[in-house]
């Protein structure tokens, strides 16, 4: 099992450009998540998907959109990138997303720089 | 006030030392508690869950005090490989999703 994979690993954008971050998991998990991590801020939830076909906003959704393409894949789109979106983006998944002692598994991250 | 607050660190300790990290959470309805480990420029990975009665995994001991809304992680006999950032993580009761709140992390460096 590859676990959670993310592409690309690195990306440099100019302000106003758009891009899509891809995430896929092969663990047959129902729930998937997108976080961003900034120095001194910790991980913050952008969007999540409890199950295929559903998505919901997290703590910091502004400037982002998501698509749960199927059970395996959950993409994050920046329509018009801003320097404030410079960050490391992590995708994660968990089996059921029902809370309790359930582990979230993270992908390796995408480092995004917006100039 | 942040949901989860941690010792800012950094902690720099010699090999073999015992080191403890503390964490407080603001929501008394929080249900589940974890410590994640994050190596430099890597993704977070679960280190251990934290149970009400306290639990141990080898050199690592986690404690939970619900009354004080306080979580701790104790590392005994520190190894060089323990150098990482340790994230305190909390899941809130009533959430229909396993939505986690992360502390900012405490950086640990173990030196030879």
PDB file of C-alpha atoms in Angstrom:
ATOM      1  CA  UNK A   1       0.000   0.000   0.000  1.00  0.00           C
ATOM      2  CA  UNK A   2       1.235   3.452  -0.894  1.00  0.00           C
ATOM      3  CA  UNK A   3      -1.023   4.990   1.782  1.00  0.00           C
ATOM      4  CA  UNK A   4      -1.780   8.629   0.994  1.00  0.00           C
ATOM      5  CA  UNK A   5      -0.076  10.170  -2.017  1.00  0.00           C
ATOM      6  CA  UNK A   6       0.015  13.807  -3.048  1.00  0.00           C
ATOM      7  CA  UNK A   7       1.078  15.600  -6.207  1.00  0.00           C
ATOM      8  CA  UNK A   8       2.922  17.774  -6.851  1.00  0.00           C
ATOM      9  CA  UNK A   9       5.576  17.808  -4.130  1.00  0.00           C
ATOM     10  CA  UNK A  10       6.584  21.386  -4.853  1.00  0.00           C
ATOM     11  CA  UNK A  11       4.982  24.216  -6.788  1.00  0.00           C
ATOM     12  CA  UNK A  12       5.728  27.869  -7.415  1.00  0.00           C
ATOM     13  CA  UNK A  13       2.876  30.064  -8.599  1.00  0.00           C
ATOM     14  CA  UNK A  14       2.469  33.689  -9.457  1.00  0.00           C
ATOM     15  CA  UNK A  15      -0.292  35.664  -7.788  1.00  0.00           C
ATOM     16  CA  UNK A  16      -3.559  35.069  -9.611  1.00  0.00           C
ATOM     17  CA  UNK A  17      -2.612  31.719 -11.124  1.00  0.00           C
ATOM     18  CA  UNK A  18      -4.707  28.652 -10.435  1.00  0.00           C
ATOM     19  CA  UNK A  19      -3.744  25.105  -9.625  1.00  0.00           C
ATOM     20  CA  UNK A  20      -5.103  21.857  -8.293  1.00  0.00           C
ATOM     21  CA  UNK A  21      -3.440  19.758  -5.630  1.00  0.00           C
ATOM     22  CA  UNK A  22      -4.118  16.070  -6.014  1.00  0.00           C
ATOM     23  CA  UNK A  23      -4.522  13.502  -3.259  1.00  0.00           C
ATOM     24  CA  UNK A  24      -5.253   9.805  -3.387  1.00  0.00           C
ATOM     25  CA  UNK A  25      -5.449   7.037  -0.790  1.00  0.00           C
ATOM     26  CA  UNK A  26      -5.469   3.287  -1.295  1.00  0.00           C
ATOM     27  CA  UNK A  27      -6.629   2.269   2.180  1.00  0.00           C
ATOM     28  CA  UNK A  28     -10.343   2.245   1.331  1.00  0.00           C
ATOM     29  CA  UNK A  29     -10.915   5.066   3.808  1.00  0.00           C
ATOM     30  CA  UNK A  30     -14.211   6.919   3.839  1.00  0.00           C
ATOM     31  CA  UNK A  31     -13.016  10.275   5.140  1.00  0.00           C
ATOM     32  CA  UNK A  32     -10.453  12.628   3.672  1.00  0.00           C
ATOM     33  CA  UNK A  33      -9.071  15.997   4.727  1.00  0.00           C
ATOM     34  CA  UNK A  34      -7.001  18.926   3.528  1.00  0.00           C
ATOM     35  CA  UNK A  35      -4.833  20.854   5.992  1.00  0.00           C
ATOM     36  CA  UNK A  36      -2.374  23.656   5.678  1.00  0.00           C
ATOM     37  CA  UNK A  37       0.621  24.091   7.949  1.00  0.00           C
ATOM     38  CA  UNK A  38       2.259  27.449   8.523  1.00  0.00           C
ATOM     39  CA  UNK A  39       5.141  28.279  10.863  1.00  0.00           C
ATOM     40  CA  UNK A  40       3.865  28.984  14.357  1.00  0.00           C
ATOM     41  CA  UNK A  41       0.279  28.154  13.406  1.00  0.00           C
ATOM     42  CA  UNK A  42       0.097  24.406  13.507  1.00  0.00           C
ATOM     43  CA  UNK A  43      -2.084  22.384  11.188  1.00  0.00           C
ATOM     44  CA  UNK A  44      -5.387  23.972  10.211  1.00  0.00           C
ATOM     45  CA  UNK A  45      -8.248  22.197   8.481  1.00  0.00           C
ATOM     46  CA  UNK A  46      -9.258  23.672   5.124  1.00  0.00           C
ATOM     47  CA  UNK A  47     -11.934  21.251   3.911  1.00  0.00           C
ATOM     48  CA  UNK A  48     -12.958  17.716   4.649  1.00  0.00           C
ATOM     49  CA  UNK A  49     -15.027  14.980   3.113  1.00  0.00           C
ATOM     50  CA  UNK A  50     -16.797  12.588   5.448  1.00  0.00           C
ATOM     51  CA  UNK A  51     -17.626  10.218   2.632  1.00  0.00           C
ATOM     52  CA  UNK A  52     -17.722  10.025  -1.132  1.00  0.00           C
ATOM     53  CA  UNK A  53     -20.002  12.715  -2.483  1.00  0.00           C
ATOM     54  CA  UNK A  54     -19.862  15.046   0.520  1.00  0.00           C
ATOM     55  CA  UNK A  55     -17.576  17.933   1.357  1.00  0.00           C
ATOM     56  CA  UNK A  56     -17.620  20.521   4.139  1.00  0.00           C
ATOM     57  CA  UNK A  57     -15.688  23.589   5.154  1.00  0.00           C
ATOM     58  CA  UNK A  58     -13.102  23.464   7.865  1.00  0.00           C
ATOM     59  CA  UNK A  59     -11.431  26.241   9.768  1.00  0.00           C
ATOM     60  CA  UNK A  60      -9.840  28.153   6.853  1.00  0.00           C
ATOM     61  CA  UNK A  61     -11.775  27.451   3.604  1.00  0.00           C
ATOM     62  CA  UNK A  62     -11.606  30.890   1.967  1.00  0.00           C
ATOM     63  CA  UNK A  63      -9.783  30.884  -1.358  1.00  0.00           C
ATOM     64  CA  UNK A  64     -10.087  27.128  -1.833  1.00  0.00           C
ATOM     65  CA  UNK A  65     -12.434  24.629  -3.401  1.00  0.00           C
ATOM     66  CA  UNK A  66     -12.430  20.853  -3.200  1.00  0.00           C
ATOM     67  CA  UNK A  67     -13.724  17.886  -5.133  1.00  0.00           C
ATOM     68  CA  UNK A  68     -14.209  14.372  -3.840  1.00  0.00           C
ATOM     69  CA  UNK A  69     -13.823  12.711  -7.195  1.00  0.00           C
ATOM     70  CA  UNK A  70     -14.409   9.186  -5.898  1.00  0.00           C
ATOM     71  CA  UNK A  71     -13.648   7.272  -2.750  1.00  0.00           C
ATOM     72  CA  UNK A  72      -9.907   7.352  -3.425  1.00  0.00           C
ATOM     73  CA  UNK A  73      -9.340  10.904  -4.577  1.00  0.00           C
ATOM     74  CA  UNK A  74      -9.818  14.324  -2.986  1.00  0.00           C
ATOM     75  CA  UNK A  75      -8.461  17.386  -4.772  1.00  0.00           C
ATOM     76  CA  UNK A  76      -7.891  20.936  -3.562  1.00  0.00           C
ATOM     77  CA  UNK A  77      -8.111  23.841  -5.984  1.00  0.00           C
ATOM     78  CA  UNK A  78      -6.776  27.351  -5.690  1.00  0.00           C
ATOM     79  CA  UNK A  79      -8.656  29.447  -8.226  1.00  0.00           C
ATOM     80  CA  UNK A  80      -6.597  32.615  -7.862  1.00  0.00           C
ATOM     81  CA  UNK A  81      -3.510  32.096  -5.763  1.00  0.00           C
ATOM     82  CA  UNK A  82      -2.432  34.736  -3.253  1.00  0.00           C
ATOM     83  CA  UNK A  83       0.854  35.072  -1.349  1.00  0.00           C
ATOM     84  CA  UNK A  84      -1.076  34.314   1.860  1.00  0.00           C
ATOM     85  CA  UNK A  85      -1.632  30.808   0.489  1.00  0.00           C
ATOM     86  CA  UNK A  86       2.080  30.065   0.599  1.00  0.00           C
ATOM     87  CA  UNK A  87       2.156  27.057   2.874  1.00  0.00           C
ATOM     88  CA  UNK A  88       2.653  23.326   3.163  1.00  0.00           C
ATOM     89  CA  UNK A  89      -0.512  21.428   2.294  1.00  0.00           C
ATOM     90  CA  UNK A  90      -1.233  18.013   3.737  1.00  0.00           C
ATOM     91  CA  UNK A  91      -3.923  15.609   2.691  1.00  0.00           C
ATOM     92  CA  UNK A  92      -5.074  12.996   5.201  1.00  0.00           C
ATOM     93  CA  UNK A  93      -7.544  10.154   5.403  1.00  0.00           C
ATOM     94  CA  UNK A  94      -9.220   8.086   8.082  1.00  0.00           C
ATOM     95  CA  UNK A  95     -11.321   4.960   8.000  1.00  0.00           C
ATOM     96  CA  UNK A  96     -14.702   6.208   9.133  1.00  0.00           C
ATOM     97  CA  UNK A  97     -14.345   9.731  10.387  1.00  0.00           C
ATOM     98  CA  UNK A  98     -16.714   9.094  13.250  1.00  0.00           C
ATOM     99  CA  UNK A  99     -14.405  10.398  15.926  1.00  0.00           C
ATOM    100  CA  UNK A 100     -13.079   8.334  18.741  1.00  0.00           C
ATOM    101  CA  UNK A 101      -9.647   6.833  18.701  1.00  0.00           C
ATOM    102  CA  UNK A 102      -9.289   6.861  14.960  1.00  0.00           C
ATOM    103  CA  UNK A 103      -5.964   7.543  13.310  1.00  0.00           C
ATOM    104  CA  UNK A 104      -5.591   9.988  10.475  1.00  0.00           C
ATOM    105  CA  UNK A 105      -2.943   9.096   7.922  1.00  0.00           C
ATOM    106  CA  UNK A 106      -1.157  11.924   6.185  1.00  0.00           C
ATOM    107  CA  UNK A 107       0.357  12.290   2.756  1.00  0.00           C
ATOM    108  CA  UNK A 108       3.902  13.647   2.307  1.00  0.00           C
ATOM    109  CA  UNK A 109       2.716  17.191   1.663  1.00  0.00           C
ATOM    110  CA  UNK A 110       2.863  19.775  -1.123  1.00  0.00           C
ATOM    111  CA  UNK A 111       5.064  22.825  -0.599  1.00  0.00           C
ATOM    112  CA  UNK A 112       3.498  25.798  -2.342  1.00  0.00           C
ATOM    113  CA  UNK A 113       5.112  29.186  -2.854  1.00  0.00           C
ATOM    114  CA  UNK A 114       3.014  32.017  -4.261  1.00  0.00           C
ATOM    115  CA  UNK A 115       4.983  34.984  -5.508  1.00  0.00           C
TER     116      UNK A 115
ATOM    117  CA  UNK B   1      -8.014  31.168  22.611  1.00  0.00           C
ATOM    118  CA  UNK B   2      -6.649  28.273  20.621  1.00  0.00           C
ATOM    119  CA  UNK B   3      -8.264  24.894  21.003  1.00  0.00           C
ATOM    120  CA  UNK B   4      -4.954  23.266  21.900  1.00  0.00           C
ATOM    121  CA  UNK B   5      -1.979  24.941  23.544  1.00  0.00           C
ATOM    122  CA  UNK B   6       1.449  23.378  23.895  1.00  0.00           C
ATOM    123  CA  UNK B   7       4.781  24.163  25.479  1.00  0.00           C
ATOM    124  CA  UNK B   8       6.528  26.170  22.777  1.00  0.00           C
ATOM    125  CA  UNK B   9       9.934  24.566  23.300  1.00  0.00           C
ATOM    126  CA  UNK B  10      12.397  24.001  21.855  1.00  0.00           C
ATOM    127  CA  UNK B  11      13.692  21.330  24.162  1.00  0.00           C
ATOM    128  CA  UNK B  12      17.348  20.366  23.814  1.00  0.00           C
ATOM    129  CA  UNK B  13      18.330  17.337  25.876  1.00  0.00           C
ATOM    130  CA  UNK B  14      21.227  14.859  25.958  1.00  0.00           C
ATOM    131  CA  UNK B  15      20.815  11.241  25.042  1.00  0.00           C
ATOM    132  CA  UNK B  16      19.422   9.255  27.922  1.00  0.00           C
ATOM    133  CA  UNK B  17      17.546  12.162  29.429  1.00  0.00           C
ATOM    134  CA  UNK B  18      13.895  12.150  30.425  1.00  0.00           C
ATOM    135  CA  UNK B  19      11.791  14.905  28.924  1.00  0.00           C
ATOM    136  CA  UNK B  20       8.142  15.833  29.380  1.00  0.00           C
ATOM    137  CA  UNK B  21       5.808  17.828  27.174  1.00  0.00           C
ATOM    138  CA  UNK B  22       2.579  19.403  28.314  1.00  0.00           C
ATOM    139  CA  UNK B  23      -0.557  20.394  26.494  1.00  0.00           C
ATOM    140  CA  UNK B  24      -3.874  21.978  27.475  1.00  0.00           C
ATOM    141  CA  UNK B  25      -7.137  21.991  25.569  1.00  0.00           C
ATOM    142  CA  UNK B  26      -9.946  24.492  25.837  1.00  0.00           C
ATOM    143  CA  UNK B  27     -13.065  22.481  25.050  1.00  0.00           C
ATOM    144  CA  UNK B  28     -14.245  20.317  27.925  1.00  0.00           C
ATOM    145  CA  UNK B  29     -16.312  18.297  25.448  1.00  0.00           C
ATOM    146  CA  UNK B  30     -13.157  16.987  23.814  1.00  0.00           C
ATOM    147  CA  UNK B  31     -13.375  13.270  23.436  1.00  0.00           C
ATOM    148  CA  UNK B  32     -10.188  11.783  22.088  1.00  0.00           C
ATOM    149  CA  UNK B  33      -6.565  12.707  22.518  1.00  0.00           C
ATOM    150  CA  UNK B  34      -3.394  11.891  20.658  1.00  0.00           C
ATOM    151  CA  UNK B  35       0.262  12.660  20.288  1.00  0.00           C
ATOM    152  CA  UNK B  36       1.553  12.870  16.727  1.00  0.00           C
ATOM    153  CA  UNK B  37       5.180  13.099  15.745  1.00  0.00           C
ATOM    154  CA  UNK B  38       6.435  15.160  12.823  1.00  0.00           C
ATOM    155  CA  UNK B  39       9.975  14.895  11.527  1.00  0.00           C
ATOM    156  CA  UNK B  40      11.545  17.854   9.765  1.00  0.00           C
ATOM    157  CA  UNK B  41       9.879  18.457   6.385  1.00  0.00           C
ATOM    158  CA  UNK B  42       7.782  15.307   6.746  1.00  0.00           C
ATOM    159  CA  UNK B  43       4.140  14.536   7.420  1.00  0.00           C
ATOM    160  CA  UNK B  44       2.692  14.029  10.905  1.00  0.00           C
ATOM    161  CA  UNK B  45       2.388  10.437  12.068  1.00  0.00           C
ATOM    162  CA  UNK B  46       0.502   9.035  15.020  1.00  0.00           C
ATOM    163  CA  UNK B  47       2.800   8.386  17.969  1.00  0.00           C
ATOM    164  CA  UNK B  48       0.171   7.231  20.421  1.00  0.00           C
ATOM    165  CA  UNK B  49      -3.379   7.732  21.555  1.00  0.00           C
ATOM    166  CA  UNK B  50      -3.961   8.994  25.083  1.00  0.00           C
ATOM    167  CA  UNK B  51      -6.392   7.119  27.285  1.00  0.00           C
ATOM    168  CA  UNK B  52      -8.092   8.288  30.451  1.00  0.00           C
ATOM    169  CA  UNK B  53      -6.172   5.869  32.628  1.00  0.00           C
ATOM    170  CA  UNK B  54      -2.859   6.833  31.082  1.00  0.00           C
ATOM    171  CA  UNK B  55      -0.919   4.552  28.801  1.00  0.00           C
ATOM    172  CA  UNK B  56       2.596   3.534  28.012  1.00  0.00           C
ATOM    173  CA  UNK B  57       4.323   2.422  24.842  1.00  0.00           C
ATOM    174  CA  UNK B  58       7.915   1.477  25.480  1.00  0.00           C
ATOM    175  CA  UNK B  59       9.786   4.616  26.516  1.00  0.00           C
ATOM    176  CA  UNK B  60       6.740   6.821  25.955  1.00  0.00           C
ATOM    177  CA  UNK B  61       4.067   7.509  28.572  1.00  0.00           C
ATOM    178  CA  UNK B  62       0.967   9.596  27.965  1.00  0.00           C
ATOM    179  CA  UNK B  63      -1.281  10.985  30.672  1.00  0.00           C
ATOM    180  CA  UNK B  64      -4.665  12.682  30.543  1.00  0.00           C
ATOM    181  CA  UNK B  65      -6.236  14.837  33.242  1.00  0.00           C
ATOM    182  CA  UNK B  66      -9.785  15.656  32.169  1.00  0.00           C
ATOM    183  CA  UNK B  67     -10.504  17.823  35.199  1.00  0.00           C
ATOM    184  CA  UNK B  68      -7.599  20.129  34.358  1.00  0.00           C
ATOM    185  CA  UNK B  69      -7.938  19.608  30.595  1.00  0.00           C
ATOM    186  CA  UNK B  70      -4.313  18.672  30.448  1.00  0.00           C
ATOM    187  CA  UNK B  71      -2.335  16.091  28.476  1.00  0.00           C
ATOM    188  CA  UNK B  72       1.284  15.113  28.891  1.00  0.00           C
ATOM    189  CA  UNK B  73       3.888  13.038  27.118  1.00  0.00           C
ATOM    190  CA  UNK B  74       6.924  11.659  28.905  1.00  0.00           C
ATOM    191  CA  UNK B  75       9.892  10.296  26.996  1.00  0.00           C
ATOM    192  CA  UNK B  76      12.403   8.261  28.987  1.00  0.00           C
ATOM    193  CA  UNK B  77      15.933   7.388  27.937  1.00  0.00           C
ATOM    194  CA  UNK B  78      15.861   9.795  24.984  1.00  0.00           C
ATOM    195  CA  UNK B  79      17.440   8.645  21.723  1.00  0.00           C
ATOM    196  CA  UNK B  80      18.869  10.725  18.910  1.00  0.00           C
ATOM    197  CA  UNK B  81      16.038   9.395  16.770  1.00  0.00           C
ATOM    198  CA  UNK B  82      13.481  11.010  19.084  1.00  0.00           C
ATOM    199  CA  UNK B  83      14.443  14.417  17.664  1.00  0.00           C
ATOM    200  CA  UNK B  84      11.254  15.718  16.053  1.00  0.00           C
ATOM    201  CA  UNK B  85       8.295  17.982  16.661  1.00  0.00           C
ATOM    202  CA  UNK B  86       5.572  16.523  18.866  1.00  0.00           C
ATOM    203  CA  UNK B  87       2.013  17.582  18.166  1.00  0.00           C
ATOM    204  CA  UNK B  88      -0.745  17.442  20.757  1.00  0.00           C
ATOM    205  CA  UNK B  89      -4.019  16.608  19.034  1.00  0.00           C
ATOM    206  CA  UNK B  90      -7.599  16.649  20.282  1.00  0.00           C
ATOM    207  CA  UNK B  91     -10.881  15.437  18.791  1.00  0.00           C
ATOM    208  CA  UNK B  92     -14.085  17.038  20.027  1.00  0.00           C
ATOM    209  CA  UNK B  93     -17.148  15.178  21.209  1.00  0.00           C
ATOM    210  CA  UNK B  94     -20.224  15.490  19.092  1.00  0.00           C
ATOM    211  CA  UNK B  95     -18.348  15.941  15.881  1.00  0.00           C
ATOM    212  CA  UNK B  96     -19.846  13.815  13.171  1.00  0.00           C
ATOM    213  CA  UNK B  97     -16.412  13.553  11.735  1.00  0.00           C
ATOM    214  CA  UNK B  98     -13.078  12.673  13.261  1.00  0.00           C
ATOM    215  CA  UNK B  99     -12.103  16.301  13.122  1.00  0.00           C
ATOM    216  CA  UNK B 100      -8.840  16.957  14.866  1.00  0.00           C
ATOM    217  CA  UNK B 101      -7.433  20.109  16.398  1.00  0.00           C
ATOM    218  CA  UNK B 102      -3.656  20.357  16.430  1.00  0.00           C
ATOM    219  CA  UNK B 103      -1.366  22.190  18.768  1.00  0.00           C
ATOM    220  CA  UNK B 104       1.499  24.148  17.265  1.00  0.00           C
ATOM    221  CA  UNK B 105       3.957  21.491  18.283  1.00  0.00           C
ATOM    222  CA  UNK B 106       6.933  21.241  20.586  1.00  0.00           C
ATOM    223  CA  UNK B 107      10.338  20.769  19.030  1.00  0.00           C
ATOM    224  CA  UNK B 108      12.706  18.281  20.624  1.00  0.00           C
ATOM    225  CA  UNK B 109      16.395  17.918  19.826  1.00  0.00           C
ATOM    226  CA  UNK B 110      18.345  15.105  21.431  1.00  0.00           C
ATOM    227  CA  UNK B 111      22.086  15.573  21.288  1.00  0.00           C
ATOM    228  CA  UNK B 112      24.826  12.951  21.698  1.00  0.00           C
TER     229      UNK B 112
END
